[in-house]
Amino acid sequence: MFHEKYLRDFLTVCETGNITAAAARLGLSQPALSRIVKMVEKEAGMPLLVREASGVYLTQAGEIYARMVRTMLESYRNGLREIHDIRDSQSGQIRLGLSRISSETLLPVILEQFRTLYPHVELHLTETLIRQLNPLLRQGKLDLALTYFTDDPELEYARLLTDTVYLEAPPFFWQKQPRWKPGTGNCLENVRLLQNQPFILLKPGRGLRYKADQFFREAGIRPRIILETDSVELAHRLAQDNHGFTLIPGLAFRTLHRTERSVFFQVAGHPLDRTLYLVRRKGAYLTRAMEALSTLIRSRVTGTGSMVK
C-alpha cells in the first residue's frame, strides 16, 4: 500500500544511517519510527536494514527498495506538478539551491521579476556549499540548483555560462609590474612569482576554493594561506588593502566594490574558468513556474557581458 509519509520516513533512516537521528529529524519517537520501518519491511516481504549498535545500513534488497521508492516518489511529485499546471501554475513552491556567490549575483533581480510573473508561487532558497547541492537534488530536497560540478549521473545539466576566474594582486605586487593597471587586462608570465606568496582564500568546501586548490596543484606552487573566509567581498577588500592575493570569479564583479587599487590578472598557460550549470533530477517534471525561473536565470547570467564565453 502506498503511504508517502512512511516511505519518506524510511528514506530519512537510509540517509542518516541511524534510527535515533532520523527520529529526531522527523520529530518522532524512536519506537514510532522503528514501527514504521518494520511496516515498510513487511510490505517489501524481507529485511531492508541491518541493525547494529553503531547504526543501520541497507541490505541488498534495501538498496533496491530505496532506489525504487525514490523513483516512485519522483513520479508521484511529477504527477502532482502536472495537475498543478492544469490549474495554471498559480500556486505551489520551487526549491532552488545555489552557492553564496550565485545568490548574491543573481537573486536580487531574478526574485523581483519572478514574483511579478508568479506572485503566489513560493520560492524556497537553500544557500549552501556547492558540493552539497547535488546530493540534495538527488534526495528530492531541491527542484533546481546552480552548480559547477557535473559528476552525478542521476542529474541533468544545462550549461549556462563559462565564467572567468581572476587572481587579484595586492598593491605591493602589482606596483612592481610594468604596464599593469586597474581592471582585468593584466597577465603574469611567470607563475613561479606566486610561490609562497600570501593568499586570502575561501574556506574548504566552497566551489571557488576547489578551483584555487586545483590551480595551485596544476601550477606546482605552494601559497602561504594567511586567512580563510566565506566572503568574496572580504577577500577582495583585504587584497586591495595589501594583505595578499585572492581569487575573484567574474560573476562576482557586478556586486564587487572596485577602486583604482583593484588589479586583476590571469596567468599565462594557466587559464582559470569554470562552467555554471542549471541542474535538476533526470525525468523530473518542470512546472511552468519552474520553466519561467529557469528562463530568468539564463537571461540574467547571459547578460553578464564579458563573463560569458
Coordinates of C-alpha atoms in Angstrom, one line a residue:
M1 CA 0.0 0.0 0.0
F2 CA 1.4 3.4 -1.0
H3 CA 1.9 5.6 2.0
E4 CA 4.0 8.6 1.1
K5 CA 4.9 9.7 4.6
Y6 CA 6.1 6.2 5.7
L7 CA 8.3 5.9 2.6
R8 CA 9.8 9.3 3.2
D9 CA 10.4 8.3 6.8
F10 CA 12.2 5.2 5.6
L11 CA 14.4 7.2 3.2
T12 CA 15.3 9.5 6.1
V13 CA 16.6 6.5 8.0
C14 CA 18.6 5.5 5.0
E15 CA 20.1 8.9 4.7
T16 CA 21.1 9.3 8.4
G17 CA 22.1 5.6 8.9
N18 CA 20.7 5.9 12.4
I19 CA 17.1 5.5 13.6
T20 CA 17.6 7.8 16.6
A21 CA 19.0 10.6 14.5
A22 CA 16.3 10.1 11.9
A23 CA 13.6 10.1 14.6
A24 CA 14.9 13.4 15.9
R25 CA 14.9 14.9 12.4
L26 CA 11.4 13.8 11.7
G27 CA 10.0 14.8 15.2
L28 CA 9.0 11.2 16.0
S29 CA 9.8 8.9 18.9
Q30 CA 12.3 6.2 18.2
P31 CA 9.8 3.4 18.9
A32 CA 7.3 5.0 16.5
L33 CA 9.9 5.3 13.7
S34 CA 11.0 1.7 14.3
R35 CA 7.4 0.5 13.9
I36 CA 7.2 2.4 10.6
V37 CA 10.4 0.8 9.3
K38 CA 9.0 -2.7 10.3
M39 CA 5.8 -1.9 8.4
V40 CA 7.8 -1.0 5.3
E41 CA 9.8 -4.2 5.6
K42 CA 6.7 -6.2 6.0
E43 CA 5.3 -4.6 2.8
A44 CA 8.5 -5.4 1.0
G45 CA 8.5 -9.0 2.2
M46 CA 12.1 -9.2 3.5
P47 CA 14.6 -7.2 5.7
L48 CA 15.7 -3.9 4.2
L49 CA 18.1 -2.8 7.0
V50 CA 20.9 -4.4 9.0
R51 CA 20.7 -3.1 12.6
E52 CA 23.9 -2.8 14.6
A53 CA 24.8 -0.9 17.7
S54 CA 26.5 1.8 15.7
G55 CA 23.6 2.3 13.4
V56 CA 21.8 0.8 10.4
Y57 CA 22.7 0.1 6.8
L58 CA 20.8 -1.2 3.8
T59 CA 20.7 -4.8 2.7
Q60 CA 21.0 -5.6 -1.0
A61 CA 17.2 -5.7 -1.0
G62 CA 17.1 -2.4 0.9
E63 CA 19.3 -0.7 -1.8
I64 CA 16.9 -1.9 -4.5
Y65 CA 13.9 -0.8 -2.4
A66 CA 15.3 2.6 -1.6
R67 CA 16.1 3.3 -5.3
M68 CA 12.5 2.2 -6.2
V69 CA 11.0 4.4 -3.6
R70 CA 12.9 7.5 -4.8
T71 CA 11.8 6.8 -8.3
M72 CA 8.2 6.2 -7.2
L73 CA 8.1 9.4 -5.1
E74 CA 9.6 11.4 -8.0
S75 CA 6.9 10.1 -10.3
Y76 CA 4.3 11.0 -7.7
R77 CA 5.6 14.5 -7.4
N78 CA 5.7 14.9 -11.2
G79 CA 2.1 13.9 -11.4
L80 CA 1.1 16.4 -8.8
R81 CA 3.0 19.1 -10.6
E82 CA 1.2 18.3 -13.9
I83 CA -2.1 18.6 -12.0
H84 CA -1.0 22.0 -10.6
D85 CA 0.0 23.1 -14.1
I86 CA -3.6 22.4 -15.2
R87 CA -4.6 24.9 -12.6
D88 CA -2.3 27.4 -14.4
S89 CA 0.6 27.1 -12.0
Q90 CA -0.7 29.9 -9.9
S91 CA 0.4 28.3 -6.6
G92 CA 2.9 25.8 -5.2
Q93 CA 6.6 26.1 -4.4
I94 CA 10.0 25.9 -6.0
R95 CA 13.1 24.8 -4.1
L96 CA 16.2 26.3 -5.5
G97 CA 19.7 25.6 -4.3
L98 CA 22.8 27.7 -5.0
S99 CA 26.1 28.9 -3.6
R100 CA 26.5 32.2 -1.8
I101 CA 28.3 33.8 -4.8
S102 CA 25.5 32.8 -7.2
S103 CA 22.9 34.0 -4.7
E104 CA 24.4 37.5 -4.2
T105 CA 24.9 37.9 -8.0
L106 CA 21.6 36.5 -9.4
L107 CA 18.9 36.7 -6.9
P108 CA 18.2 40.5 -6.4
V109 CA 17.0 40.9 -10.0
I110 CA 15.5 37.5 -10.5
L111 CA 13.4 37.5 -7.4
E112 CA 11.6 40.7 -8.3
Q113 CA 10.9 39.5 -11.9
F114 CA 9.7 36.0 -10.8
R115 CA 7.3 37.3 -8.1
T116 CA 5.8 39.6 -10.7
L117 CA 5.1 36.6 -13.0
Y118 CA 4.1 34.2 -10.3
P119 CA 3.1 36.1 -7.1
H120 CA 1.6 33.1 -5.5
V121 CA 4.4 30.6 -6.1
E122 CA 6.8 30.4 -3.1
L123 CA 10.5 30.3 -3.9
H124 CA 12.4 28.5 -1.2
L125 CA 16.1 29.1 -1.3
T126 CA 18.9 26.9 0.0
E127 CA 22.2 28.6 0.1
T128 CA 24.9 26.1 0.9
L129 CA 28.3 24.7 -0.1
I130 CA 28.1 23.9 -3.8
R131 CA 29.2 20.3 -3.3
Q132 CA 26.1 19.7 -1.1
L133 CA 23.7 20.7 -3.8
N134 CA 23.8 17.6 -6.0
P135 CA 23.0 15.2 -3.1
L136 CA 20.1 17.4 -2.1
L137 CA 18.8 17.3 -5.6
R138 CA 19.2 13.5 -5.8
Q139 CA 17.3 13.1 -2.5
G140 CA 14.4 15.2 -3.8
K141 CA 15.0 18.0 -1.3
L142 CA 15.6 20.6 -4.2
D143 CA 13.9 21.1 -7.5
L144 CA 16.6 23.1 -9.2
A145 CA 20.2 24.0 -8.4
L146 CA 23.1 26.0 -9.8
T147 CA 26.4 24.1 -9.7
Y148 CA 29.8 23.8 -11.3
F149 CA 30.1 20.0 -10.9
T150 CA 28.6 17.5 -13.4
D151 CA 29.7 14.2 -11.9
D152 CA 26.3 12.8 -10.8
P153 CA 24.7 10.5 -13.4
E154 CA 21.2 10.8 -11.8
L155 CA 21.0 14.5 -12.7
E156 CA 20.5 16.5 -15.9
Y157 CA 22.8 19.5 -16.5
A158 CA 22.0 22.5 -18.7
R159 CA 25.0 24.8 -19.4
L160 CA 24.5 28.4 -18.5
L161 CA 27.9 30.1 -19.0
T162 CA 31.7 29.7 -18.6
D163 CA 32.8 32.2 -16.0
T164 CA 36.4 33.5 -15.9
V165 CA 38.1 33.4 -12.6
Y166 CA 40.7 36.1 -12.0
L167 CA 43.5 36.5 -9.5
E168 CA 43.6 39.8 -7.7
A169 CA 47.0 41.3 -6.8
P170 CA 47.8 43.4 -3.7
P171 CA 49.5 46.7 -4.3
F172 CA 52.9 45.5 -3.1
F173 CA 53.0 43.2 -6.1
W174 CA 51.2 44.9 -8.9
Q175 CA 53.0 48.2 -8.4
K176 CA 56.3 46.4 -9.4
Q177 CA 54.8 45.1 -12.6
P178 CA 55.4 47.3 -15.7
R179 CA 52.3 48.4 -17.5
W180 CA 49.9 46.7 -15.0
K181 CA 46.8 48.8 -14.3
P182 CA 43.4 48.6 -12.6
G183 CA 41.0 46.2 -14.4
T184 CA 41.3 42.6 -15.8
G185 CA 43.6 43.1 -18.7
N186 CA 46.8 42.1 -16.9
C187 CA 48.8 38.9 -17.4
L188 CA 51.5 37.3 -15.3
E189 CA 54.0 35.5 -17.5
N190 CA 55.9 33.6 -14.7
V191 CA 53.6 31.6 -12.3
R192 CA 56.6 30.9 -10.1
L193 CA 56.3 34.5 -8.8
L194 CA 53.3 33.3 -6.8
Q195 CA 55.3 30.7 -4.9
N196 CA 54.9 31.3 -1.1
Q197 CA 53.0 34.5 -1.6
P198 CA 50.3 35.4 0.9
F199 CA 46.8 34.4 -0.2
I200 CA 43.3 35.0 1.2
L201 CA 41.1 32.1 0.1
L202 CA 37.6 30.9 0.6
K203 CA 37.1 28.1 3.1
P204 CA 37.4 24.5 2.1
G205 CA 34.2 23.1 0.7
R206 CA 33.4 26.2 -1.3
G207 CA 33.5 25.9 -5.1
L208 CA 35.9 28.7 -5.6
R209 CA 38.3 27.1 -3.0
Y210 CA 38.2 23.9 -5.0
K211 CA 39.2 25.9 -8.1
A212 CA 42.0 27.7 -6.2
D213 CA 43.4 24.4 -4.9
Q214 CA 43.3 22.9 -8.4
F215 CA 45.1 25.9 -9.8
F216 CA 47.9 25.7 -7.2
R217 CA 48.3 22.0 -7.8
E218 CA 48.5 22.2 -11.5
A219 CA 50.8 25.2 -11.4
G220 CA 53.1 23.4 -9.0
I221 CA 53.2 26.3 -6.5
R222 CA 52.5 26.4 -2.7
P223 CA 50.7 29.5 -1.5
R224 CA 51.0 30.9 2.1
I225 CA 47.4 30.9 3.2
I226 CA 47.0 33.8 5.7
L227 CA 43.2 33.7 6.0
E228 CA 40.2 31.6 5.0
T229 CA 36.8 33.3 4.8
D230 CA 33.3 32.7 3.4
S231 CA 33.2 36.2 1.9
V232 CA 34.5 37.0 -1.6
E233 CA 34.0 40.7 -0.8
L234 CA 36.1 40.5 2.3
A235 CA 38.9 38.6 0.4
H236 CA 38.7 41.3 -2.3
R237 CA 39.0 44.2 0.2
L238 CA 41.9 42.6 2.0
A239 CA 43.7 42.2 -1.3
Q240 CA 43.2 45.9 -2.1
D241 CA 44.5 46.7 1.4
N242 CA 47.8 45.0 0.6
H243 CA 47.3 41.8 2.7
G244 CA 47.7 39.3 -0.1
F245 CA 46.4 37.8 -3.2
T246 CA 43.0 36.2 -3.8
L247 CA 40.7 34.7 -6.5
I248 CA 37.6 36.5 -7.8
P249 CA 35.0 34.9 -10.1
G250 CA 33.8 37.1 -13.0
L251 CA 30.2 36.6 -11.8
A252 CA 31.0 38.5 -8.6
F253 CA 32.1 41.6 -10.4
R254 CA 28.6 43.1 -10.6
T255 CA 28.4 43.3 -6.8
L256 CA 32.1 43.8 -6.0
H257 CA 33.2 47.2 -4.7
R258 CA 36.1 48.1 -7.1
T259 CA 38.5 51.0 -6.9
E260 CA 41.7 52.2 -8.6
R261 CA 43.5 49.7 -6.4
S262 CA 41.6 46.7 -7.9
V263 CA 44.1 45.0 -10.1
F264 CA 43.2 41.6 -11.5
F265 CA 45.2 39.3 -13.7
Q266 CA 45.5 35.9 -15.4
V267 CA 48.5 33.6 -15.5
A268 CA 50.0 32.7 -18.9
G269 CA 49.5 29.0 -19.6
H270 CA 47.1 28.5 -16.7
P271 CA 43.6 29.6 -17.7
L272 CA 41.2 29.8 -14.9
D273 CA 37.5 29.4 -15.7
R274 CA 34.6 27.2 -14.6
T275 CA 31.2 26.4 -16.2
L276 CA 27.9 27.1 -14.4
Y277 CA 25.1 24.6 -14.9
L278 CA 21.4 24.6 -14.1
V279 CA 20.6 21.2 -12.7
R280 CA 17.6 19.0 -12.0
R281 CA 16.9 15.4 -11.4
K282 CA 16.6 13.2 -14.6
G283 CA 13.0 12.9 -15.6
A284 CA 11.8 15.5 -13.1
Y285 CA 8.7 17.4 -14.4
L286 CA 9.2 21.2 -14.7
T287 CA 6.1 23.3 -14.0
R288 CA 5.5 26.4 -16.0
A289 CA 6.8 28.4 -13.0
M290 CA 10.0 26.3 -12.9
E291 CA 10.5 26.9 -16.6
A292 CA 9.9 30.6 -16.1
L293 CA 12.5 30.7 -13.3
S294 CA 15.0 28.8 -15.5
T295 CA 14.5 31.3 -18.3
L296 CA 15.1 34.2 -15.9
I297 CA 18.3 32.7 -14.6
R298 CA 19.5 32.1 -18.1
S299 CA 18.7 35.6 -19.2
R300 CA 20.5 37.0 -16.1
V301 CA 23.7 35.1 -16.5
T302 CA 23.9 35.5 -20.3
G303 CA 23.5 39.3 -19.7
T304 CA 26.8 39.5 -17.8
G305 CA 28.8 40.6 -20.8
S306 CA 32.4 39.7 -21.0
M307 CA 32.0 36.9 -18.4
V308 CA 30.3 34.7 -21.0
K309 CA 32.4 32.8 -23.4

